[in-house]
């Protein structure tokens, strides 16, 4: 396996590892995103067993020990499995995650205490980069789920939202909604719930210009339109399960 590096927005790099054995024959990618700044942040640690690959990839961008912040979408092995390996490799690094995630998992799991982020809190990385944490509970899955938004580039760090199969380009202006609907049909990875569509639709208020997708190509274009289209599809799924009617009756 190799980890490819591409700059998907100004000062934001995608570290991408393709695993052909997962969901063969299409395969599946795992992406980490590094936001440069005086205090660099990496979103997703990657799998523990891929730590060596990702550390070697990061070292092509900067000395790994310069890493200051580690964020992720929710508590799962691909999102944060290598947390403690990174904390050991970067002595000044600190994990940063939402209140639920810290209380439920990270306060215990991380070898150093995390920074607890309330919904909407911003980490100023210096160099003009500012990263905001947004709670998205149970969306697409995980009680602790959240996304991050880098304000200067308009980049939404989507985590598992827009998951798709295959090894596409690092950055596309093409459709990312259709392939994600197909992946949901196959994996059923989302914790479908009545609020899911509105949780995703609310992210459109940021009008992101780039969507940094964990499993798939990054997207350049009208991020708000893509989010609304994805939200509409989850509303459809919820309605088919009777969730919307149940919510209105409550
Ligand atoms: Fe996940
Ligand atoms: Fe993931």
Short mmCIF file of C-alpha atoms and ligand atoms in Angstrom, two decimals:
data_model
loop_
_atom_site.label_atom_id
_atom_site.label_comp_id
_atom_site.label_asym_id
_atom_site.label_seq_id
_atom_site.Cartn_x
_atom_site.Cartn_y
_atom_site.Cartn_z
CA UNK A 1 0.00 0.00 0.00
CA UNK A 2 1.08 3.55 -0.61
CA UNK A 3 -0.22 6.84 0.75
CA UNK A 4 -0.68 9.56 -1.85
CA UNK A 5 -0.55 13.27 -0.99
CA UNK A 6 -2.45 16.05 -2.75
CA UNK A 7 -3.20 19.67 -1.85
CA UNK A 8 -7.00 19.99 -2.11
CA UNK A 9 -7.30 23.60 -0.90
CA UNK A 10 -4.77 26.26 -0.01
CA UNK A 11 -2.62 24.71 2.72
CA UNK A 12 -4.86 21.65 3.17
CA UNK A 13 -3.38 18.29 2.19
CA UNK A 14 -5.08 14.95 1.63
CA UNK A 15 -3.19 11.81 2.65
CA UNK A 16 -4.93 8.95 0.87
CA UNK A 17 -4.45 5.19 1.16
CA UNK A 18 -6.32 2.86 -1.18
CA UNK A 19 -7.22 -0.65 0.05
CA UNK A 20 -8.34 -2.75 -2.94
CA UNK A 21 -9.49 -5.68 -0.76
CA UNK A 22 -12.30 -3.68 0.88
CA UNK A 23 -15.53 -3.66 -1.14
CA UNK A 24 -13.69 -5.37 -4.02
CA UNK A 25 -13.53 -4.96 -6.93
CA UNK A 26 -14.05 -1.22 -6.44
CA UNK A 27 -11.87 -0.94 -3.32
CA UNK A 28 -12.02 1.77 -0.66
CA UNK A 29 -9.87 4.74 0.36
CA UNK A 30 -8.97 6.09 3.79
CA UNK A 31 -8.07 9.79 3.88
CA UNK A 32 -6.49 12.03 6.46
CA UNK A 33 -6.41 15.81 6.04
CA UNK A 34 -3.60 18.04 7.29
CA UNK A 35 -4.26 21.75 7.70
CA UNK A 36 -1.05 23.73 7.74
CA UNK A 37 -0.59 26.68 10.07
CA UNK A 38 1.54 27.73 13.01
CA UNK A 39 -0.25 24.91 14.84
CA UNK A 40 -0.94 22.21 12.21
CA UNK A 41 -4.05 20.08 12.62
CA UNK A 42 -4.70 16.60 11.25
CA UNK A 43 -8.30 15.46 10.82
CA UNK A 44 -8.52 11.66 11.39
CA UNK A 45 -5.59 9.74 12.81
CA UNK A 46 -6.06 6.82 10.43
CA UNK A 47 -6.14 3.19 11.44
CA UNK A 48 -3.63 2.11 14.07
CA UNK A 49 -2.24 -0.46 11.65
CA UNK A 50 -1.72 2.25 9.02
CA UNK A 51 0.16 4.56 11.40
CA UNK A 52 3.55 3.86 9.81
CA UNK A 53 2.23 4.63 6.35
CA UNK A 54 0.61 7.87 7.48
CA UNK A 55 3.59 9.00 9.55
CA UNK A 56 5.89 8.48 6.57
CA UNK A 57 3.44 10.40 4.37
CA UNK A 58 3.17 13.29 6.82
CA UNK A 59 6.95 13.46 7.07
CA UNK A 60 7.00 14.32 3.34
CA UNK A 61 5.03 17.47 4.26
CA UNK A 62 6.50 18.44 7.63
CA UNK A 63 8.27 16.93 10.63
CA UNK A 64 5.53 14.82 12.30
CA UNK A 65 6.58 16.11 15.73
CA UNK A 66 5.31 19.58 14.67
CA UNK A 67 1.73 18.32 14.71
CA UNK A 68 -0.24 20.35 17.28
CA UNK A 69 -3.90 19.28 16.95
CA UNK A 70 -5.67 16.03 16.15
CA UNK A 71 -9.37 16.11 15.24
CA UNK A 72 -11.71 13.42 13.97
CA UNK A 73 -15.35 12.76 13.21
CA UNK A 74 -16.34 10.05 15.66
CA UNK A 75 -14.84 7.26 17.73
CA UNK A 76 -13.96 4.43 15.35
CA UNK A 77 -10.69 2.78 14.38
CA UNK A 78 -10.28 4.52 11.03
CA UNK A 79 -11.10 7.92 12.53
CA UNK A 80 -8.99 7.77 15.68
CA UNK A 81 -7.38 4.32 16.08
CA UNK A 82 -3.84 5.69 15.86
CA UNK A 83 -4.51 8.51 18.36
CA UNK A 84 -1.96 7.41 20.94
CA UNK A 85 0.69 6.63 18.33
CA UNK A 86 0.38 10.25 17.11
CA UNK A 87 0.41 11.63 20.66
CA UNK A 88 3.66 9.74 21.24
CA UNK A 89 5.18 10.88 17.93
CA UNK A 90 4.24 14.55 18.43
CA UNK A 91 4.93 15.66 22.01
CA UNK A 92 3.01 18.93 21.66
CA UNK A 93 -0.03 17.39 19.97
CA UNK A 94 -3.43 17.36 21.66
CA UNK A 95 -6.63 15.68 20.59
CA UNK A 96 -9.63 17.98 20.17
CA UNK A 97 -13.17 16.70 19.99
CA UNK A 98 -16.73 17.46 21.09
CA UNK A 99 -18.04 17.26 24.63
CA UNK A 100 -19.91 14.00 24.11
CA UNK A 101 -16.94 12.29 22.51
CA UNK A 102 -14.55 13.37 25.24
CA UNK A 103 -16.87 12.32 28.05
CA UNK A 104 -17.79 8.99 26.46
CA UNK A 105 -14.45 7.84 25.04
CA UNK A 106 -11.57 10.24 24.59
CA UNK A 107 -10.98 11.25 28.23
CA UNK A 108 -10.24 7.59 28.87
CA UNK A 109 -8.75 6.52 25.56
CA UNK A 110 -6.25 9.31 24.85
CA UNK A 111 -2.87 9.12 26.61
CA UNK A 112 -3.00 12.91 27.14
CA UNK A 113 -6.08 14.88 28.09
CA UNK A 114 -8.03 16.20 25.07
CA UNK A 115 -9.27 19.74 24.47
CA UNK A 116 -13.04 19.64 24.81
CA UNK A 117 -14.84 21.59 22.08
CA UNK A 118 -18.36 22.92 22.49
CA UNK A 119 -20.53 23.09 19.39
CA UNK A 120 -19.22 26.04 17.36
CA UNK A 121 -15.86 26.38 19.16
CA UNK A 122 -12.95 27.52 17.00
CA UNK A 123 -9.30 26.51 17.11
CA UNK A 124 -7.06 29.24 15.68
CA UNK A 125 -4.20 27.42 13.95
CA UNK A 126 -2.34 30.64 13.07
CA UNK A 127 -1.27 31.46 9.53
CA UNK A 128 -4.85 32.52 8.81
CA UNK A 129 -6.36 29.07 9.37
CA UNK A 130 -9.32 28.74 11.74
CA UNK A 131 -11.13 25.45 12.36
CA UNK A 132 -14.63 25.30 13.81
CA UNK A 133 -16.14 22.18 15.41
CA UNK A 134 -19.79 21.40 14.73
CA UNK A 135 -21.77 18.70 16.55
CA UNK A 136 -23.67 16.34 14.22
CA UNK A 137 -24.88 13.67 16.68
CA UNK A 138 -25.59 10.26 15.12
CA UNK A 139 -24.86 11.72 11.67
CA UNK A 140 -23.85 9.76 9.76
CA UNK A 141 -23.16 7.58 12.81
CA UNK A 142 -21.81 7.87 16.33
CA UNK A 143 -23.33 9.67 19.31
CA UNK A 144 -20.19 11.80 19.40
CA UNK A 145 -20.21 12.62 15.67
CA UNK A 146 -19.05 16.03 14.48
CA UNK A 147 -17.42 17.78 11.55
CA UNK A 148 -14.89 20.59 11.30
CA UNK A 149 -14.93 23.62 9.04
CA UNK A 150 -11.84 25.58 8.01
CA UNK A 151 -13.02 29.12 7.50
CA UNK A 152 -10.33 30.72 5.31
CA UNK A 153 -10.58 28.11 2.54
CA UNK A 154 -14.25 27.22 3.04
CA UNK A 155 -13.35 23.57 3.54
CA UNK A 156 -15.75 21.25 5.34
CA UNK A 157 -14.02 18.23 6.87
CA UNK A 158 -16.91 15.85 6.31
CA UNK A 159 -15.71 12.64 7.95
CA UNK A 160 -17.86 9.76 6.73
CA UNK A 161 -20.46 12.00 5.06
CA UNK A 162 -20.39 11.44 1.27
CA UNK A 163 -18.65 8.06 1.64
CA UNK A 164 -18.13 6.33 -1.70
CA UNK A 165 -16.31 3.31 -3.07
CA UNK A 166 -13.29 3.25 -5.35
CA UNK A 167 -10.11 5.22 -5.82
CA UNK A 168 -11.08 8.38 -7.66
CA UNK A 169 -9.07 11.54 -8.18
CA UNK A 170 -7.89 13.55 -5.16
CA UNK A 171 -10.24 16.39 -6.12
CA UNK A 172 -13.28 16.39 -8.38
CA UNK A 173 -15.85 18.88 -9.61
CA UNK A 174 -18.11 15.96 -10.55
CA UNK A 175 -21.02 14.40 -8.69
CA UNK A 176 -20.27 13.18 -5.15
CA UNK A 177 -23.90 12.70 -4.12
CA UNK A 178 -24.88 9.85 -6.45
CA UNK A 179 -21.84 7.69 -5.56
CA UNK A 180 -22.53 8.33 -1.87
CA UNK A 181 -26.17 7.24 -2.20
CA UNK A 182 -24.90 4.04 -3.87
CA UNK A 183 -22.44 3.43 -1.01
CA UNK A 184 -25.21 3.94 1.56
CA UNK A 185 -27.35 1.41 -0.29
CA UNK A 186 -24.47 -1.08 -0.10
CA UNK A 187 -23.00 -0.49 3.39
CA UNK A 188 -26.00 0.95 5.28
CA UNK A 189 -23.40 2.80 7.38
CA UNK A 190 -25.62 5.60 8.62
CA UNK A 191 -27.56 5.62 11.88
CA UNK A 192 -30.70 6.69 10.07
CA UNK A 193 -32.72 8.98 12.32
CA UNK A 194 -35.47 11.60 11.95
CA UNK A 195 -33.04 14.53 12.39
CA UNK A 196 -30.40 13.29 9.97
CA UNK A 197 -31.56 15.23 6.93
CA UNK A 198 -31.89 18.47 8.86
CA UNK A 199 -28.50 17.95 10.54
CA UNK A 200 -26.81 17.63 7.13
CA UNK A 201 -28.86 20.47 5.59
CA UNK A 202 -27.81 22.80 8.42
CA UNK A 203 -24.17 22.43 7.34
CA UNK A 204 -25.09 24.17 4.07
CA UNK A 205 -25.14 27.48 6.02
CA UNK A 206 -21.35 27.51 5.76
CA UNK A 207 -21.55 27.39 1.93
CA UNK A 208 -18.38 25.28 1.74
CA UNK A 209 -16.31 25.53 -1.45
CA UNK A 210 -14.47 22.28 -0.76
CA UNK A 211 -15.75 19.07 0.81
CA UNK A 212 -12.92 17.01 2.32
CA UNK A 213 -14.37 13.50 2.23
CA UNK A 214 -12.83 10.69 4.26
CA UNK A 215 -13.74 7.86 1.91
CA UNK A 216 -13.76 9.31 -1.60
CA UNK A 217 -12.43 12.19 -3.66
CA UNK A 218 -12.60 15.69 -2.27
CA UNK A 219 -15.14 17.92 -3.97
CA UNK A 220 -14.61 21.42 -5.31
CA UNK A 221 -17.74 23.43 -6.10
CA UNK A 222 -21.12 24.25 -4.57
CA UNK A 223 -20.85 22.36 -1.29
CA UNK A 224 -24.18 23.69 -0.02
CA UNK A 225 -26.02 22.20 -3.01
CA UNK A 226 -24.31 18.85 -2.47
CA UNK A 227 -25.21 18.87 1.23
CA UNK A 228 -28.85 19.71 0.48
CA UNK A 229 -29.06 16.92 -2.10
CA UNK A 230 -27.59 14.42 0.35
CA UNK A 231 -29.96 15.66 3.06
CA UNK A 232 -32.92 15.20 0.73
CA UNK A 233 -31.92 11.60 0.15
CA UNK A 234 -31.71 10.89 3.88
CA UNK A 235 -35.13 12.51 4.34
CA UNK A 236 -36.40 10.10 1.70
CA UNK A 237 -34.87 7.14 3.54
CA UNK A 238 -36.29 8.32 6.86
CA UNK A 239 -39.74 8.76 5.36
CA UNK A 240 -39.58 5.25 3.92
CA UNK A 241 -38.92 3.98 7.45
CA UNK A 242 -41.81 5.99 8.85
CA UNK A 243 -39.46 8.18 10.89
CA UNK A 244 -40.73 11.49 9.58
CA UNK A 245 -44.35 10.65 10.35
CA UNK A 246 -43.35 9.51 13.83
CA UNK A 247 -41.50 12.76 14.47
CA UNK A 248 -44.46 14.88 13.35
CA UNK A 249 -46.82 12.92 15.56
CA UNK A 250 -44.59 13.37 18.62
FE1 LIG B 1 -17.30 5.93 10.67
FE1 LIG B 2 -14.54 6.56 8.26
#
